[in-house]
């Protein structure tokens, strides 16, 4: 049975303080976790017809990158792969990107990519900067994403024990 979902109209209103810091104003909150709506990370004009929208989610204690790939070009796209640059969180794909069939023009596919924190760690400026390369048969595209502290990546991400604020304090000198 899925955890209950509370719409924003029923959720407690947070103004000022931590409510602003976590940017909880406009999304759906489920029991114990926040999942922001997908936003466009790669626009079709910059992606040679490939549009990528995404967000992060925590399910059963694991972090996932939920992605929507849309082919807005006039040619078929295939041979997708993903690679994370070193980052402050040590985030890396736990499995290969699974887009097994070619993406026809005007077709979309959703992918939930499991992530782990065993990748190479390097302090980024700013600390929440995440750079991801996505490849297909047309080109390689670099996505730069700034992880919000409202994402499950930041909340109790490392070994389920250390919150991001403690991590930032220990690594910001």
Tab-separated table of C-alpha atoms in Angstrom:
chain	number	residue	atom	x	y	z
A	1	UNK	CA	0.000	0.000	0.000
A	2	UNK	CA	1.390	3.407	-0.993
A	3	UNK	CA	1.992	6.017	1.707
A	4	UNK	CA	-0.706	8.658	1.975
A	5	UNK	CA	-0.209	11.751	-0.137
A	6	UNK	CA	-1.187	15.134	1.200
A	7	UNK	CA	-1.898	17.866	-1.310
A	8	UNK	CA	-0.365	21.260	-0.689
A	9	UNK	CA	-3.780	22.716	0.225
A	10	UNK	CA	-3.975	20.282	3.169
A	11	UNK	CA	-0.316	20.558	4.183
A	12	UNK	CA	0.667	22.936	6.954
A	13	UNK	CA	1.540	26.361	5.613
A	14	UNK	CA	5.164	27.253	6.213
A	15	UNK	CA	6.214	30.855	5.830
A	16	UNK	CA	9.623	32.159	6.740
A	17	UNK	CA	12.285	30.161	8.545
A	18	UNK	CA	12.913	26.640	7.303
A	19	UNK	CA	9.818	26.645	5.081
A	20	UNK	CA	11.484	29.183	2.803
A	21	UNK	CA	14.854	27.433	2.990
A	22	UNK	CA	13.374	24.143	1.831
A	23	UNK	CA	11.069	25.747	-0.757
A	24	UNK	CA	8.106	23.597	0.251
A	25	UNK	CA	5.474	25.989	-1.039
A	26	UNK	CA	4.235	24.444	-4.256
A	27	UNK	CA	4.514	20.676	-4.325
A	28	UNK	CA	2.997	17.466	-3.119
A	29	UNK	CA	4.316	16.123	0.175
A	30	UNK	CA	4.092	12.415	0.965
A	31	UNK	CA	4.668	10.913	4.363
A	32	UNK	CA	8.243	11.786	5.295
A	33	UNK	CA	9.613	12.942	1.927
A	34	UNK	CA	9.437	15.798	-0.510
A	35	UNK	CA	9.472	15.283	-4.260
A	36	UNK	CA	9.617	18.407	-6.370
A	37	UNK	CA	7.854	18.415	-9.729
A	38	UNK	CA	9.960	17.664	-12.804
A	39	UNK	CA	11.585	20.707	-14.368
A	40	UNK	CA	13.290	21.027	-17.750
A	41	UNK	CA	17.024	20.367	-17.375
A	42	UNK	CA	17.856	20.343	-21.099
A	43	UNK	CA	15.777	22.367	-23.539
A	44	UNK	CA	15.218	20.905	-27.000
A	45	UNK	CA	16.942	23.855	-28.712
A	46	UNK	CA	20.177	23.212	-26.783
A	47	UNK	CA	19.775	19.425	-26.932
A	48	UNK	CA	19.485	19.191	-30.732
A	49	UNK	CA	15.881	18.089	-30.301
A	50	UNK	CA	16.362	16.135	-27.073
A	51	UNK	CA	14.460	17.548	-24.113
A	52	UNK	CA	15.124	16.193	-20.619
A	53	UNK	CA	12.993	16.961	-17.579
A	54	UNK	CA	13.766	15.564	-14.182
A	55	UNK	CA	13.596	15.522	-10.423
A	56	UNK	CA	14.948	13.504	-7.510
A	57	UNK	CA	12.896	11.165	-5.316
A	58	UNK	CA	13.483	8.884	-2.353
A	59	UNK	CA	11.663	5.548	-2.404
A	60	UNK	CA	12.204	2.788	0.166
A	61	UNK	CA	15.296	4.567	1.455
A	62	UNK	CA	16.966	4.815	-1.977
A	63	UNK	CA	17.517	7.961	-4.058
A	64	UNK	CA	16.302	8.014	-7.672
A	65	UNK	CA	16.651	10.478	-10.518
A	66	UNK	CA	13.277	10.464	-12.290
A	67	UNK	CA	13.743	11.578	-15.892
A	68	UNK	CA	11.490	12.259	-18.857
A	69	UNK	CA	13.230	12.082	-22.247
A	70	UNK	CA	11.335	13.674	-25.162
A	71	UNK	CA	12.460	13.585	-28.792
A	72	UNK	CA	11.456	16.881	-30.401
A	73	UNK	CA	13.689	16.282	-33.446
A	74	UNK	CA	12.763	14.790	-36.796
A	75	UNK	CA	15.135	11.837	-36.437
A	76	UNK	CA	15.192	8.771	-34.216
A	77	UNK	CA	17.358	8.950	-31.085
A	78	UNK	CA	19.109	5.909	-29.613
A	79	UNK	CA	22.226	4.720	-27.763
A	80	UNK	CA	21.500	6.666	-24.566
A	81	UNK	CA	24.004	6.691	-21.713
A	82	UNK	CA	24.540	8.830	-18.604
A	83	UNK	CA	27.624	9.762	-16.587
A	84	UNK	CA	27.951	11.903	-13.466
A	85	UNK	CA	30.950	14.157	-12.936
A	86	UNK	CA	32.566	14.023	-9.518
A	87	UNK	CA	30.372	15.924	-7.075
A	88	UNK	CA	30.015	16.959	-3.437
A	89	UNK	CA	27.558	14.158	-2.693
A	90	UNK	CA	29.423	11.253	-4.305
A	91	UNK	CA	26.253	10.648	-6.342
A	92	UNK	CA	26.570	8.176	-9.195
A	93	UNK	CA	24.181	5.941	-11.118
A	94	UNK	CA	23.642	2.590	-9.408
A	95	UNK	CA	22.678	1.061	-12.771
A	96	UNK	CA	23.016	1.957	-16.459
A	97	UNK	CA	20.431	4.234	-18.049
A	98	UNK	CA	17.696	1.941	-19.391
A	99	UNK	CA	16.275	3.306	-22.640
A	100	UNK	CA	16.272	0.096	-24.634
A	101	UNK	CA	14.211	1.095	-27.665
A	102	UNK	CA	14.943	4.002	-30.000
A	103	UNK	CA	13.042	7.211	-29.252
A	104	UNK	CA	11.004	8.155	-32.342
A	105	UNK	CA	10.210	11.788	-33.202
A	106	UNK	CA	7.635	13.323	-30.812
A	107	UNK	CA	7.886	10.317	-28.502
A	108	UNK	CA	8.663	10.441	-24.764
A	109	UNK	CA	9.871	7.868	-22.290
A	110	UNK	CA	10.167	8.005	-18.501
A	111	UNK	CA	13.117	6.501	-16.658
A	112	UNK	CA	13.744	6.140	-12.940
A	113	UNK	CA	17.517	5.929	-12.496
A	114	UNK	CA	18.653	4.518	-9.127
A	115	UNK	CA	21.531	6.454	-7.552
A	116	UNK	CA	24.081	5.633	-4.882
A	117	UNK	CA	26.665	7.633	-2.963
A	118	UNK	CA	29.748	5.573	-3.739
A	119	UNK	CA	30.963	7.770	-6.596
A	120	UNK	CA	33.987	10.048	-6.553
A	121	UNK	CA	33.616	12.953	-4.135
A	122	UNK	CA	34.918	16.405	-4.979
A	123	UNK	CA	33.883	19.650	-3.331
A	124	UNK	CA	31.991	21.679	-5.906
A	125	UNK	CA	31.466	25.443	-6.029
A	126	UNK	CA	28.732	25.887	-5.114
A	127	UNK	CA	28.535	22.768	-2.979
A	128	UNK	CA	25.156	21.678	-4.412
A	129	UNK	CA	26.319	21.723	-8.066
A	130	UNK	CA	25.683	18.434	-9.896
A	131	UNK	CA	26.974	17.976	-13.457
A	132	UNK	CA	25.665	15.120	-15.569
A	133	UNK	CA	26.559	14.127	-19.134
A	134	UNK	CA	23.909	12.453	-21.289
A	135	UNK	CA	24.895	10.832	-24.573
A	136	UNK	CA	22.822	9.636	-27.507
A	137	UNK	CA	23.462	8.861	-31.170
A	138	UNK	CA	23.415	12.589	-31.969
A	139	UNK	CA	25.743	14.190	-29.401
A	140	UNK	CA	26.826	14.463	-25.763
A	141	UNK	CA	25.038	17.029	-23.593
A	142	UNK	CA	26.170	18.424	-20.251
A	143	UNK	CA	23.441	19.156	-17.710
A	144	UNK	CA	24.184	21.313	-14.699
A	145	UNK	CA	21.765	21.043	-11.826
A	146	UNK	CA	21.797	22.744	-8.434
A	147	UNK	CA	20.408	20.328	-5.855
A	148	UNK	CA	17.926	22.051	-3.550
A	149	UNK	CA	18.119	21.138	0.118
A	150	UNK	CA	14.462	20.121	-0.177
A	151	UNK	CA	15.504	17.164	-2.342
A	152	UNK	CA	15.926	13.742	-0.769
A	153	UNK	CA	19.535	13.865	-1.962
A	154	UNK	CA	20.242	16.425	0.747
A	155	UNK	CA	18.177	14.970	3.556
A	156	UNK	CA	19.944	12.160	5.361
A	157	UNK	CA	21.654	11.083	2.154
A	158	UNK	CA	25.007	9.689	3.239
A	159	UNK	CA	24.683	6.166	4.682
A	160	UNK	CA	21.258	7.228	5.969
A	161	UNK	CA	22.958	8.923	8.913
A	162	UNK	CA	24.492	12.295	8.044
A	163	UNK	CA	22.324	15.190	6.970
A	164	UNK	CA	23.625	17.598	4.343
A	165	UNK	CA	24.039	20.481	6.787
A	166	UNK	CA	26.427	18.455	8.912
A	167	UNK	CA	28.232	17.375	5.766
A	168	UNK	CA	28.472	20.963	4.476
A	169	UNK	CA	29.813	22.239	7.789
A	170	UNK	CA	32.501	19.564	7.825
A	171	UNK	CA	33.549	20.146	4.209
A	172	UNK	CA	33.172	23.886	3.726
A	173	UNK	CA	36.506	25.005	5.229
